[in-house]
Structure formats: structure tokens, C-alpha cells
PDB file of C-alpha atoms in Angstrom:
ATOM      1  CA  MET A  15      43.615 -11.139  61.463  1.00  0.00           C
ATOM      2  CA  LYS A  16      42.534 -12.621  64.794  1.00  0.00           C
ATOM      3  CA  LEU A  17      39.213 -14.372  65.201  1.00  0.00           C
ATOM      4  CA  PRO A  18      37.869 -13.596  68.725  1.00  0.00           C
ATOM      5  CA  ILE A  19      36.520 -17.003  69.756  1.00  0.00           C
ATOM      6  CA  ALA A  20      34.845 -15.655  72.917  1.00  0.00           C
ATOM      7  CA  GLU A  21      32.734 -13.348  70.740  1.00  0.00           C
ATOM      8  CA  GLY A  22      31.652 -16.215  68.522  1.00  0.00           C
ATOM      9  CA  VAL A  23      30.553 -18.550  71.325  1.00  0.00           C
ATOM     10  CA  LYS A  24      28.292 -16.010  73.043  1.00  0.00           C
ATOM     11  CA  SER A  25      25.409 -17.194  70.884  1.00  0.00           C
ATOM     12  CA  ALA A  26      23.126 -19.908  72.241  1.00  0.00           C
ATOM     13  CA  ASP A  27      22.836 -21.248  68.698  1.00  0.00           C
ATOM     14  CA  SER A  28      25.947 -23.409  69.017  1.00  0.00           C
ATOM     15  CA  VAL A  29      27.850 -23.145  65.732  1.00  0.00           C
ATOM     16  CA  VAL A  30      26.157 -20.029  64.314  1.00  0.00           C
ATOM     17  CA  GLY A  31      28.269 -17.463  66.170  1.00  0.00           C
ATOM     18  CA  VAL A  32      31.552 -19.123  65.211  1.00  0.00           C
ATOM     19  CA  CYS A  33      30.529 -19.502  61.569  1.00  0.00           C
ATOM     20  CA  ARG A  34      29.591 -15.822  61.484  1.00  0.00           C
ATOM     21  CA  LEU A  35      33.168 -15.059  62.538  1.00  0.00           C
ATOM     22  CA  PHE A  36      34.354 -17.137  59.583  1.00  0.00           C
ATOM     23  CA  GLY A  37      31.923 -15.358  57.258  1.00  0.00           C
ATOM     24  CA  ARG A  38      33.067 -11.931  58.347  1.00  0.00           C
ATOM     25  CA  ASP A  39      36.669 -12.538  57.295  1.00  0.00           C
ATOM     26  CA  LYS A  40      36.435 -15.278  54.674  1.00  0.00           C
ATOM     27  CA  ASP A  41      37.697 -13.114  51.790  1.00  0.00           C
ATOM     28  CA  SER A  42      40.460 -11.260  53.608  1.00  0.00           C
ATOM     29  CA  LEU A  43      42.314 -13.784  55.731  1.00  0.00           C
ATOM     30  CA  ASP A  44      46.018 -14.087  55.030  1.00  0.00           C
ATOM     31  CA  ALA A  45      46.459 -16.084  58.215  1.00  0.00           C
ATOM     32  CA  CYS A  46      44.168 -18.006  60.516  1.00  0.00           C
ATOM     33  CA  ILE A  47      44.775 -16.795  64.066  1.00  0.00           C
ATOM     34  CA  LEU A  48      42.362 -18.133  66.647  1.00  0.00           C
ATOM     35  CA  ASP A  49      42.232 -15.931  69.754  1.00  0.00           C
ATOM     36  CA  PHE A  50      40.885 -17.810  72.807  1.00  0.00           C
ATOM     37  CA  ASN A  51      41.090 -14.836  75.185  1.00  0.00           C
ATOM     38  CA  GLY A  52      38.046 -14.943  77.456  1.00  0.00           C
ATOM     39  CA  ALA A  53      36.697 -18.198  75.995  1.00  0.00           C
ATOM     40  CA  ASP A  54      35.444 -19.999  79.102  1.00  0.00           C
ATOM     41  CA  PHE A  55      33.749 -22.955  77.441  1.00  0.00           C
ATOM     42  CA  LEU A  56      32.976 -24.328  73.983  1.00  0.00           C
ATOM     43  CA  ASN A  57      30.481 -26.990  73.006  1.00  0.00           C
ATOM     44  CA  VAL A  58      31.659 -29.730  70.667  1.00  0.00           C
ATOM     45  CA  GLY A  59      29.840 -28.075  67.752  1.00  0.00           C
ATOM     46  CA  GLU A  60      31.937 -24.953  68.141  1.00  0.00           C
ATOM     47  CA  ILE A  61      35.066 -27.044  68.659  1.00  0.00           C
ATOM     48  CA  ALA A  62      34.366 -29.059  65.507  1.00  0.00           C
ATOM     49  CA  ALA A  63      33.845 -25.864  63.494  1.00  0.00           C
ATOM     50  CA  LEU A  64      37.138 -24.376  64.715  1.00  0.00           C
ATOM     51  CA  ALA A  65      39.081 -27.600  64.227  1.00  0.00           C
ATOM     52  CA  MET A  66      37.850 -28.190  60.688  1.00  0.00           C
ATOM     53  CA  TYR A  67      38.338 -24.528  59.775  1.00  0.00           C
ATOM     54  CA  ALA A  68      41.915 -24.566  61.064  1.00  0.00           C
ATOM     55  CA  ARG A  69      42.663 -27.914  59.388  1.00  0.00           C
ATOM     56  CA  GLN A  70      41.498 -26.528  56.043  1.00  0.00           C
ATOM     57  CA  VAL A  71      43.090 -23.076  56.060  1.00  0.00           C
ATOM     58  CA  SER A  72      46.358 -24.335  57.528  1.00  0.00           C
ATOM     59  CA  ARG A  73      47.017 -26.160  54.280  1.00  0.00           C
ATOM     60  CA  ASN A  74      47.961 -22.879  52.591  1.00  0.00           C
ATOM     61  CA  ARG A  75      47.959 -20.217  55.335  1.00  0.00           C
ATOM     62  CA  LEU A  76      49.763 -19.845  58.636  1.00  0.00           C
ATOM     63  CA  THR A  77      47.598 -21.091  61.493  1.00  0.00           C
ATOM     64  CA  SER A  78      48.300 -20.037  65.060  1.00  0.00           C
ATOM     65  CA  LEU A  79      46.536 -19.959  68.404  1.00  0.00           C
ATOM     66  CA  VAL A  80      46.813 -17.167  70.967  1.00  0.00           C
ATOM     67  CA  ASN A  81      45.780 -17.072  74.623  1.00  0.00           C
ATOM     68  CA  HIS A  82      44.698 -20.696  74.437  1.00  0.00           C
ATOM     69  CA  GLN A  83      46.791 -21.978  77.355  1.00  0.00           C
ATOM     70  CA  SER A  84      45.333 -19.352  79.691  1.00  0.00           C
ATOM     71  CA  ALA A  85      41.738 -19.890  78.558  1.00  0.00           C
ATOM     72  CA  ARG A  86      39.452 -21.761  80.955  1.00  0.00           C
ATOM     73  CA  CYS A  87      38.454 -24.102  78.125  1.00  0.00           C
ATOM     74  CA  TYR A  88      42.071 -25.268  77.629  1.00  0.00           C
ATOM     75  CA  GLY A  89      41.765 -28.535  79.571  1.00  0.00           C
ATOM     76  CA  TYR A  90      38.555 -29.526  77.803  1.00  0.00           C
ATOM     77  CA  LEU A  91      40.077 -28.747  74.406  1.00  0.00           C
ATOM     78  CA  GLN A  92      42.952 -31.055  75.310  1.00  0.00           C
ATOM     79  CA  ARG A  93      40.665 -33.880  76.422  1.00  0.00           C
ATOM     80  CA  ILE A  94      38.435 -33.660  73.368  1.00  0.00           C
ATOM     81  CA  ASN A  95      41.568 -33.960  71.157  1.00  0.00           C
ATOM     82  CA  PHE A  96      41.460 -30.460  69.650  1.00  0.00           C
ATOM     83  CA  PHE A  97      45.199 -29.799  69.696  1.00  0.00           C
ATOM     84  CA  ASN A  98      46.181 -33.301  68.603  1.00  0.00           C
ATOM     85  CA  SER A  99      43.821 -33.044  65.645  1.00  0.00           C
ATOM     86  CA  LEU A 100      45.708 -29.929  64.494  1.00  0.00           C
ATOM     87  CA  GLY A 101      49.159 -31.413  65.057  1.00  0.00           C
ATOM     88  CA  ILE A 102      49.868 -28.954  67.891  1.00  0.00           C
ATOM     89  CA  ASP A 103      51.984 -30.138  70.836  1.00  0.00           C
ATOM     90  CA  SER A 104      50.152 -29.781  74.120  1.00  0.00           C
ATOM     91  CA  LEU A 105      51.447 -31.081  77.462  1.00  0.00           C
ATOM     92  CA  GLU A 106      48.597 -33.060  79.007  1.00  0.00           C
ATOM     93  CA  ARG A 107      48.515 -33.025  82.798  1.00  0.00           C
ATOM     94  CA  PHE A 108      45.797 -35.668  83.082  1.00  0.00           C
ATOM     95  CA  VAL A 109      45.313 -39.357  82.416  1.00  0.00           C
ATOM     96  CA  ARG A 110      43.100 -40.236  79.480  1.00  0.00           C
ATOM     97  CA  HIS A 111      40.326 -42.639  80.397  1.00  0.00           C
ATOM     98  CA  ASP A 112      37.577 -44.599  78.716  1.00  0.00           C
ATOM     99  CA  PRO A 113      34.847 -42.107  77.700  1.00  0.00           C
ATOM    100  CA  ASN A 114      32.278 -44.730  78.749  1.00  0.00           C
ATOM    101  CA  GLY A 115      29.566 -43.531  76.418  1.00  0.00           C
ATOM    102  CA  GLU A 116      29.827 -39.891  77.491  1.00  0.00           C
ATOM    103  CA  PHE A 117      31.731 -38.437  74.538  1.00  0.00           C
ATOM    104  CA  LEU A 118      33.560 -39.076  71.275  1.00  0.00           C
ATOM    105  CA  GLU A 119      36.741 -37.017  70.976  1.00  0.00           C
ATOM    106  CA  ILE A 120      37.619 -35.452  67.605  1.00  0.00           C
ATOM    107  CA  THR A 121      38.024 -38.452  65.321  1.00  0.00           C
ATOM    108  CA  GLU A 122      39.098 -38.421  61.687  1.00  0.00           C
ATOM    109  CA  ILE A 123      36.733 -39.971  59.173  1.00  0.00           C
ATOM    110  CA  ILE A 124      39.161 -42.220  57.361  1.00  0.00           C
ATOM    111  CA  ASP A 125      38.867 -44.440  54.310  1.00  0.00           C
ATOM    112  CA  ASP A 126      38.367 -47.570  56.386  1.00  0.00           C
ATOM    113  CA  GLU A 127      34.894 -49.010  55.972  1.00  0.00           C
ATOM    114  CA  ALA A 128      34.885 -51.052  59.169  1.00  0.00           C
ATOM    115  CA  TYR A 129      35.859 -48.055  61.296  1.00  0.00           C
ATOM    116  CA  THR A 130      33.935 -45.306  59.546  1.00  0.00           C
ATOM    117  CA  THR A 131      30.643 -47.107  58.981  1.00  0.00           C
ATOM    118  CA  ASN A 132      30.636 -49.313  62.077  1.00  0.00           C
ATOM    119  CA  SER A 133      32.779 -48.103  64.965  1.00  0.00           C
ATOM    120  CA  ILE A 134      32.094 -44.342  64.873  1.00  0.00           C
ATOM    121  CA  PRO A 135      28.309 -44.667  64.289  1.00  0.00           C
ATOM    122  CA  ALA A 136      28.101 -47.208  67.101  1.00  0.00           C
ATOM    123  CA  GLN A 137      29.859 -44.790  69.457  1.00  0.00           C
ATOM    124  CA  LEU A 138      27.559 -41.909  68.460  1.00  0.00           C
ATOM    125  CA  ARG A 139      24.488 -44.074  68.892  1.00  0.00           C
ATOM    126  CA  GLY A 140      25.788 -45.354  72.241  1.00  0.00           C
ATOM    127  CA  ILE A 141      26.073 -41.811  73.578  1.00  0.00           C
ATOM    128  CA  ILE A 142      22.472 -41.094  72.559  1.00  0.00           C
ATOM    129  CA  GLN A 143      21.271 -44.387  74.030  1.00  0.00           C
ATOM    130  CA  LYS A 144      22.969 -43.728  77.353  1.00  0.00           C
ATOM    131  CA  ALA A 145      21.420 -40.276  77.666  1.00  0.00           C
ATOM    132  CA  SER A 146      17.942 -41.137  76.348  1.00  0.00           C
ATOM    133  CA  TYR A 147      15.520 -43.984  75.867  1.00  0.00           C
ATOM    134  CA  VAL A 148      15.860 -45.418  72.368  1.00  0.00           C
ATOM    135  CA  ASP A 149      13.547 -48.210  71.264  1.00  0.00           C
ATOM    136  CA  ILE A 150      15.541 -51.268  70.206  1.00  0.00           C
ATOM    137  CA  SER A 151      13.812 -51.151  66.818  1.00  0.00           C
ATOM    138  CA  LEU A 152      15.707 -47.919  66.040  1.00  0.00           C
ATOM    139  CA  VAL A 153      19.217 -49.133  66.820  1.00  0.00           C
ATOM    140  CA  SER A 154      19.962 -50.484  63.364  1.00  0.00           C
ATOM    141  CA  ALA A 155      18.416 -47.466  61.650  1.00  0.00           C
ATOM    142  CA  ILE A 156      20.464 -44.994  63.713  1.00  0.00           C
ATOM    143  CA  ASP A 157      23.675 -46.863  62.950  1.00  0.00           C
ATOM    144  CA  ARG A 158      22.815 -46.909  59.253  1.00  0.00           C
ATOM    145  CA  SER A 159      22.005 -43.196  59.215  1.00  0.00           C
ATOM    146  CA  PHE A 160      25.240 -42.152  60.923  1.00  0.00           C
ATOM    147  CA  GLY A 161      27.205 -44.617  58.799  1.00  0.00           C
ATOM    148  CA  GLU A 162      25.898 -43.134  55.570  1.00  0.00           C
ATOM    149  CA  ILE A 163      26.576 -39.569  56.723  1.00  0.00           C
ATOM    150  CA  LEU A 164      30.171 -40.467  57.537  1.00  0.00           C
ATOM    151  CA  ASP A 165      30.652 -42.590  54.431  1.00  0.00           C
ATOM    152  CA  ASN A 166      29.570 -39.734  52.210  1.00  0.00           C
ATOM    153  CA  VAL A 167      32.041 -37.329  53.769  1.00  0.00           C
ATOM    154  CA  LEU A 168      34.508 -39.611  52.001  1.00  0.00           C
ATOM    155  CA  ASN A 169      32.573 -40.093  48.776  1.00  0.00           C
ATOM    156  CA  HIS A 170      31.021 -36.689  48.070  1.00  0.00           C
ATOM    157  CA  SER A 171      33.100 -33.985  49.730  1.00  0.00           C
ATOM    158  CA  HIS A 172      35.851 -34.159  47.056  1.00  0.00           C
ATOM    159  CA  THR A 173      38.687 -33.000  49.320  1.00  0.00           C
ATOM    160  CA  GLN A 174      41.999 -34.377  50.524  1.00  0.00           C
ATOM    161  CA  VAL A 175      41.455 -33.001  54.049  1.00  0.00           C
ATOM    162  CA  PRO A 176      39.928 -35.743  56.241  1.00  0.00           C
ATOM    163  CA  GLY A 177      36.569 -34.952  57.803  1.00  0.00           C
ATOM    164  CA  ILE A 178      35.955 -35.261  61.542  1.00  0.00           C
ATOM    165  CA  ALA A 179      33.275 -36.490  63.951  1.00  0.00           C
ATOM    166  CA  ILE A 180      32.798 -35.473  67.598  1.00  0.00           C
ATOM    167  CA  ALA A 181      30.102 -35.847  70.278  1.00  0.00           C
ATOM    168  CA  GLN A 182      29.447 -35.115  73.960  1.00  0.00           C
ATOM    169  CA  HIS A 183      26.693 -35.613  76.501  1.00  0.00           C
ATOM    170  CA  TYR A 184      26.275 -32.514  78.678  1.00  0.00           C
ATOM    171  CA  PRO A 185      24.158 -33.625  81.687  1.00  0.00           C
ATOM    172  CA  ASN A 186      24.240 -30.160  83.265  1.00  0.00           C
ATOM    173  CA  LYS A 187      22.925 -28.619  80.055  1.00  0.00           C
ATOM    174  CA  GLY A 188      20.476 -31.422  79.371  1.00  0.00           C
ATOM    175  CA  PHE A 189      21.468 -32.467  75.871  1.00  0.00           C
ATOM    176  CA  VAL A 190      23.699 -34.592  73.664  1.00  0.00           C
ATOM    177  CA  GLU A 191      25.501 -32.744  70.869  1.00  0.00           C
ATOM    178  CA  PHE A 192      27.147 -34.494  67.942  1.00  0.00           C
ATOM    179  CA  CYS A 193      28.793 -33.097  64.829  1.00  0.00           C
ATOM    180  CA  VAL A 194      30.271 -34.169  61.516  1.00  0.00           C
ATOM    181  CA  ALA A 195      32.379 -31.720  59.493  1.00  0.00           C
ATOM    182  CA  ASP A 196      34.324 -31.740  56.245  1.00  0.00           C
ATOM    183  CA  ALA A 197      36.147 -29.239  54.036  1.00  0.00           C
ATOM    184  CA  GLY A 198      34.473 -30.309  50.799  1.00  0.00           C
ATOM    185  CA  ILE A 199      32.505 -28.774  47.954  1.00  0.00           C
ATOM    186  CA  GLY A 200      29.319 -28.378  49.992  1.00  0.00           C
ATOM    187  CA  ILE A 201      25.736 -29.569  49.779  1.00  0.00           C
ATOM    188  CA  VAL A 202      24.539 -27.081  47.162  1.00  0.00           C
ATOM    189  CA  GLN A 203      27.322 -27.714  44.647  1.00  0.00           C
ATOM    190  CA  SER A 204      27.058 -31.449  45.180  1.00  0.00           C
ATOM    191  CA  LEU A 205      23.307 -31.520  44.513  1.00  0.00           C
ATOM    192  CA  ARG A 206      23.585 -29.187  41.533  1.00  0.00           C
ATOM    193  CA  SER A 207      25.746 -31.786  39.792  1.00  0.00           C
ATOM    194  CA  ASN A 208      22.488 -33.737  39.472  1.00  0.00           C
ATOM    195  CA  PRO A 209      20.790 -32.433  36.265  1.00  0.00           C
ATOM    196  CA  SER A 210      17.340 -32.885  37.785  1.00  0.00           C
ATOM    197  CA  LEU A 211      18.220 -30.455  40.593  1.00  0.00           C
ATOM    198  CA  SER A 212      20.475 -27.948  38.829  1.00  0.00           C
ATOM    199  CA  ALA A 213      17.781 -25.260  38.513  1.00  0.00           C
ATOM    200  CA  LYS A 214      16.889 -25.246  42.212  1.00  0.00           C
ATOM    201  CA  SER A 215      17.885 -22.335  44.444  1.00  0.00           C
ATOM    202  CA  ALA A 216      20.491 -22.750  47.164  1.00  0.00           C
ATOM    203  CA  ASN A 217      17.810 -22.523  49.871  1.00  0.00           C
ATOM    204  CA  GLU A 218      15.719 -25.175  48.164  1.00  0.00           C
ATOM    205  CA  LEU A 219      18.675 -27.515  47.800  1.00  0.00           C
ATOM    206  CA  MET A 220      19.664 -27.154  51.457  1.00  0.00           C
ATOM    207  CA  GLU A 221      16.178 -28.214  52.535  1.00  0.00           C
ATOM    208  CA  MET A 222      15.912 -30.955  49.916  1.00  0.00           C
ATOM    209  CA  ALA A 223      19.149 -32.533  51.188  1.00  0.00           C
ATOM    210  CA  PHE A 224      17.141 -33.631  54.240  1.00  0.00           C
ATOM    211  CA  GLU A 225      14.435 -35.377  52.210  1.00  0.00           C
ATOM    212  CA  PHE A 226      14.399 -39.092  51.538  1.00  0.00           C
ATOM    213  CA  GLY A 227      15.328 -39.913  47.954  1.00  0.00           C
ATOM    214  CA  VAL A 228      17.355 -36.771  47.199  1.00  0.00           C
ATOM    215  CA  GLY A 229      21.011 -37.141  46.302  1.00  0.00           C
ATOM    216  CA  GLU A 230      23.815 -36.208  43.966  1.00  0.00           C
ATOM    217  CA  ASN A 231      23.402 -39.335  41.838  1.00  0.00           C
ATOM    218  CA  VAL A 232      19.652 -39.831  42.095  1.00  0.00           C
ATOM    219  CA  ASN A 233      17.529 -39.355  38.979  1.00  0.00           C
ATOM    220  CA  GLY A 234      14.567 -37.344  40.166  1.00  0.00           C
ATOM    221  CA  VAL A 235      13.473 -36.173  43.575  1.00  0.00           C
ATOM    222  CA  ARG A 236      12.180 -39.526  44.807  1.00  0.00           C
ATOM    223  CA  GLY A 237      14.678 -41.648  42.955  1.00  0.00           C
ATOM    224  CA  VAL A 238      14.155 -45.296  42.095  1.00  0.00           C
ATOM    225  CA  ASP A 239      11.676 -47.467  44.006  1.00  0.00           C
ATOM    226  CA  ASP A 240      10.129 -44.506  45.762  1.00  0.00           C
ATOM    227  CA  GLY A 241      13.471 -43.230  46.990  1.00  0.00           C
ATOM    228  CA  TYR A 242      14.602 -46.288  48.922  1.00  0.00           C
ATOM    229  CA  GLY A 243      18.358 -46.555  49.037  1.00  0.00           C
ATOM    230  CA  CYS A 244      18.895 -42.868  48.242  1.00  0.00           C
ATOM    231  CA  GLY A 245      19.421 -39.915  50.560  1.00  0.00           C
ATOM    232  CA  TYR A 246      18.855 -41.854  53.777  1.00  0.00           C
ATOM    233  CA  GLY A 247      21.514 -40.483  56.143  1.00  0.00           C
ATOM    234  CA  LEU A 248      20.527 -36.839  56.644  1.00  0.00           C
ATOM    235  CA  ALA A 249      16.844 -37.559  56.122  1.00  0.00           C
ATOM    236  CA  PHE A 250      16.669 -40.076  58.956  1.00  0.00           C
ATOM    237  CA  ALA A 251      18.853 -37.895  61.197  1.00  0.00           C
ATOM    238  CA  SER A 252      16.473 -34.961  60.711  1.00  0.00           C
ATOM    239  CA  LYS A 253      13.479 -37.164  61.614  1.00  0.00           C
ATOM    240  CA  LEU A 254      15.346 -38.283  64.724  1.00  0.00           C
ATOM    241  CA  ILE A 255      15.955 -34.659  65.745  1.00  0.00           C
ATOM    242  CA  GLU A 256      12.331 -33.694  65.129  1.00  0.00           C
ATOM    243  CA  ALA A 257      11.028 -36.651  67.133  1.00  0.00           C
ATOM    244  CA  ALA A 258      13.312 -35.779  70.046  1.00  0.00           C
ATOM    245  CA  LYS A 259      12.352 -32.083  69.854  1.00  0.00           C
ATOM    246  CA  GLY A 260      15.991 -31.227  69.315  1.00  0.00           C
ATOM    247  CA  GLN A 261      17.893 -28.907  66.990  1.00  0.00           C
ATOM    248  CA  LEU A 262      20.061 -29.436  63.941  1.00  0.00           C
ATOM    249  CA  TRP A 263      22.329 -26.843  62.305  1.00  0.00           C
ATOM    250  CA  ALA A 264      23.659 -27.328  58.783  1.00  0.00           C
ATOM    251  CA  VAL A 265      26.298 -24.904  57.510  1.00  0.00           C
ATOM    252  CA  SER A 266      27.622 -25.490  54.012  1.00  0.00           C
ATOM    253  CA  HIS A 267      29.773 -22.725  52.517  1.00  0.00           C
ATOM    254  CA  ASP A 268      27.492 -19.650  52.381  1.00  0.00           C
ATOM    255  CA  GLU A 269      24.322 -21.497  53.347  1.00  0.00           C
ATOM    256  CA  CYS A 270      23.201 -22.070  56.926  1.00  0.00           C
ATOM    257  CA  MET A 271      19.932 -23.354  58.303  1.00  0.00           C
ATOM    258  CA  LEU A 272      18.446 -24.515  61.576  1.00  0.00           C
ATOM    259  CA  LEU A 273      16.006 -27.408  61.787  1.00  0.00           C
ATOM    260  CA  THR A 274      13.639 -27.684  64.765  1.00  0.00           C
ATOM    261  CA  GLY A 275      10.220 -29.188  65.300  1.00  0.00           C
ATOM    262  CA  ASP A 276       8.822 -26.068  63.612  1.00  0.00           C
ATOM    263  CA  GLY A 277      10.714 -26.770  60.376  1.00  0.00           C
ATOM    264  CA  PHE A 278      13.607 -25.004  58.638  1.00  0.00           C
ATOM    265  CA  THR A 279      14.905 -21.511  59.354  1.00  0.00           C
ATOM    266  CA  HIS A 280      17.598 -20.080  57.074  1.00  0.00           C
ATOM    267  CA  VAL A 281      20.332 -18.135  58.900  1.00  0.00           C
ATOM    268  CA  ASN A 282      22.294 -15.320  57.271  1.00  0.00           C
ATOM    269  CA  GLY A 283      25.907 -14.245  57.652  1.00  0.00           C
ATOM    270  CA  CYS A 284      27.520 -17.653  58.189  1.00  0.00           C
ATOM    271  CA  TRP A 285      30.271 -19.349  56.227  1.00  0.00           C
ATOM    272  CA  PHE A 286      32.140 -22.631  56.546  1.00  0.00           C
ATOM    273  CA  PRO A 287      34.871 -24.113  54.300  1.00  0.00           C
ATOM    274  CA  GLY A 288      32.854 -27.260  53.638  1.00  0.00           C
ATOM    275  CA  THR A 289      29.848 -28.752  55.394  1.00  0.00           C
ATOM    276  CA  LEU A 290      29.163 -28.828  59.120  1.00  0.00           C
ATOM    277  CA  ILE A 291      26.258 -30.808  60.552  1.00  0.00           C
ATOM    278  CA  CYS A 292      25.649 -30.227  64.262  1.00  0.00           C
ATOM    279  CA  ALA A 293      22.729 -31.779  66.140  1.00  0.00           C
ATOM    280  CA  ARG A 294      21.394 -31.604  69.687  1.00  0.00           C
ATOM    281  CA  ILE A 295      19.100 -34.151  71.278  1.00  0.00           C
ATOM    282  CA  PRO A 296      17.653 -33.407  74.733  1.00  0.00           C
ATOM    283  CA  ASP A 297      18.675 -36.046  77.238  1.00  0.00           C
ATOM    284  CA  ARG A 298      15.933 -38.227  78.677  1.00  0.00           C
ATOM    285  CA  ALA A 299      14.195 -38.014  75.290  1.00  0.00           C
ATOM    286  CA  VAL A 300      12.047 -41.013  74.412  1.00  0.00           C
ATOM    287  CA  LEU A 301      12.556 -42.175  70.839  1.00  0.00           C
ATOM    288  CA  SER A 302      10.345 -44.894  69.428  1.00  0.00           C
ATOM    289  CA  GLU A 303       9.826 -46.235  65.934  1.00  0.00           C
ATOM    290  CA  SER A 304       6.347 -44.791  65.620  1.00  0.00           C
ATOM    291  CA  ASP A 305       7.698 -41.297  66.348  1.00  0.00           C
ATOM    292  CA  LEU A 306       9.739 -41.269  63.135  1.00  0.00           C
ATOM    293  CA  ASP A 307       7.223 -41.022  60.312  1.00  0.00           C
ATOM    294  CA  VAL A 308       9.764 -41.036  57.493  1.00  0.00           C
ATOM    295  CA  ALA A 309       7.135 -41.396  54.778  1.00  0.00           C
ATOM    296  CA  ASN A 310       5.166 -38.464  56.214  1.00  0.00           C
ATOM    297  CA  ASP A 311       1.980 -40.507  55.868  1.00  0.00           C
ATOM    298  CA  GLY A 312       1.017 -40.851  59.523  1.00  0.00           C
ATOM    299  CA  LEU A 313       1.913 -44.540  59.507  1.00  0.00           C
ATOM    300  CA  THR A 314       4.466 -46.352  61.622  1.00  0.00           C
ATOM    301  CA  ASN A 315       7.943 -46.126  60.145  1.00  0.00           C
ATOM    302  CA  ARG A 316       9.401 -49.496  59.187  1.00  0.00           C
ATOM    303  CA  PRO A 317      12.468 -48.988  56.977  1.00  0.00           C
ATOM    304  CA  PHE A 318      14.189 -51.979  58.615  1.00  0.00           C
ATOM    305  CA  TYR A 319      13.139 -55.335  60.007  1.00  0.00           C
ATOM    306  CA  TRP A 320      14.717 -56.648  63.220  1.00  0.00           C
ATOM    307  CA  ASP A 321      14.668 -59.803  65.275  1.00  0.00           C
ATOM    308  CA  ALA A 322      13.788 -59.715  68.971  1.00  0.00           C
ATOM    309  CA  GLN A 323      17.338 -58.731  69.899  1.00  0.00           C
ATOM    310  CA  GLY A 324      17.409 -55.773  67.523  1.00  0.00           C
ATOM    311  CA  ASN A 325      19.579 -57.444  64.887  1.00  0.00           C
ATOM    312  CA  GLU A 326      18.889 -56.321  61.345  1.00  0.00           C
ATOM    313  CA  ILE A 327      17.279 -59.028  59.212  1.00  0.00           C
ATOM    314  CA  GLU A 328      16.425 -57.209  56.013  1.00  0.00           C
ATOM    315  CA  ASP A 329      17.449 -53.764  54.834  1.00  0.00           C
ATOM    316  CA  LEU A 330      14.851 -52.181  52.571  1.00  0.00           C
ATOM    317  CA  PHE A 331      17.088 -49.164  51.985  1.00  0.00           C
ATOM    318  CA  ASP A 332      19.686 -51.151  50.055  1.00  0.00           C
ATOM    319  CA  GLY A 333      21.446 -49.200  47.351  1.00  0.00           C
ATOM    320  CA  GLY A 334      23.660 -46.204  46.725  1.00  0.00           C
ATOM    321  CA  GLY A 335      23.724 -42.703  45.377  1.00  0.00           C
ATOM    322  CA  ILE A 336      23.210 -40.776  48.602  1.00  0.00           C
ATOM    323  CA  LEU A 337      24.472 -37.254  49.206  1.00  0.00           C
ATOM    324  CA  TRP A 338      25.514 -37.391  52.810  1.00  0.00           C
TER     325      TRP A 338
END
């Protein structure tokens, strides 16, 4: 069964169209055949979805690509590391160069704390900083948020298939898009392993995953010490997206939702073999500490303390037990 990629990327909703292709054939695929005929361009969210999907199904099904070398997106797929990430030989007729804060090619989230929790988050944050104005007081918090999201791909996805991260600034489109994807058990199943959350509906759990103090190992919705140290990664990321007036898509197995400044919208018909988080931040956005009211109390957010150079002095979110 071929998946017509061009059909999936017609949607302006980034990953939704591709994940609807996955949902349409999730129970009947004997082979994963990605058909790139007519696919002129793909954003990194769509590329991440296809790469993670192919990496997962290729473990026990034949994976092949058709019409990819003739597709207009072929060169970009090469540069963003799509083929290399799938172990597919691809003759590159260009010289790789320093991305210089413009993009992060498909990068495996590996069990290496220094790389996963420091290097990749710093690159993601650097792309956002280059495209937008980010107050120095947020630098440490952004790094911590991305670091926890990546770290929990390792700790909570329960899969042997490495997760991936990818990002790109699109000046002509006016936004930065960054994505993290895994092939794990998903947000709903992970949260339901917490007895205090087991009775919640799938829709409720998807929304709760973006609240501070909600996690697989947290006793109660707000956790210990008013939730500090628990469920920080996705919660802070969602506040960042809201403050920037951006968009965030979360697809986790049969559940999909879109987060904007107007709140959550649940999207039907999507499927993903794990969890995909894809976020867009408009470039030239101005992000300051006071814009991110994480406590939802109208007061200035101060989850971290910094010195004048933006170096973290004290981390009030110290602890464990987060979901993502």
C-alpha cells in the first residue's frame, strides 16, 4: 500500500495531513511504501513524522520509497538528513555546511546525557533566539524545558527505536518549526500508569500532559511542593508557544490535538506510532519572562533565578517524575 505524501502535505496544519494518511492505513499495512510523487516541499514536522514512522515500521515490515529522487523536495530531504536517518544510500551532490543557527537536521535522541540534555536543547534554543527576541531570563528555562522533553523520550517511551529531534527556521514563511518524535507507548498510556490519573479520558489526559505537575510518576495532579519538579518540559513549551502566538501539534497514537492562543482543539482521524510534538513560533516574536505566566495567577513567572549574564543560579524545579 502506497502512502501518497503529496496528498498528506496539502494541509496547512503541518503534521495533521501526514498523520491522517497513517491513520487511514494503520491496520492494513503489510509494507510501508512512501510515494513522493508530486511532493514539492515538506516542513520539518512532516519530515519528522515520515522519518519516525518509517523507522518504526521498518523494524518488521518492508520499507521502500518511490519517486523520491524525482521529487522537488529531494535535495532538502538529503540536507535535513532524512535518508541517512533511515539507512538509505543517497548520493549527495552538495557540500554540507555549518547550519549556523538556521536548522537542526534529523538527530537521534541517544542515551548520552551531555548530548541529549545539553547540546540538542541548546541548538533548538539557538534557532529560536536567532529568529526572535528572547529575554535572557528565559534562556535557562528554555534549555531546561527542551532537555526534559528529550530526556523523557528516553525514560518514558519504552521503545528500542531511538527518538529524533529536528528544527528549521523558514524566513520566507515567517516561522521556526521544531519537532520531537518517538515510537513509544504514547502520552495516554504513560499517564494512565499513574493510579491518580487512570480514570481520566484520553482527551483529558492529552490536555493534562501540558499542565505543570502532571506526570507518570507524580502522586496527584499538582504533585509534591505544588508541582515543582514534575511535568515541566511540555508545560513550559506550551506556555512558550502561547506567549509567541504560535501553534503546537501533539499526536500520540490515536489522539491528536492542536494548541494555539485560543486553547486546545482535538483533531480526529490521525494516528502516529508513538508521540510527535511539533511546534511553530513566528519569527520576530518577542518573548519575555513576564509573558509566560506558568502559575496562571497573573504574576511574573520566576521558575529560575539567573545572574546578570543569564547563568542559572538556583533551580526551583529540581526533581524528577516528569512525563515528557
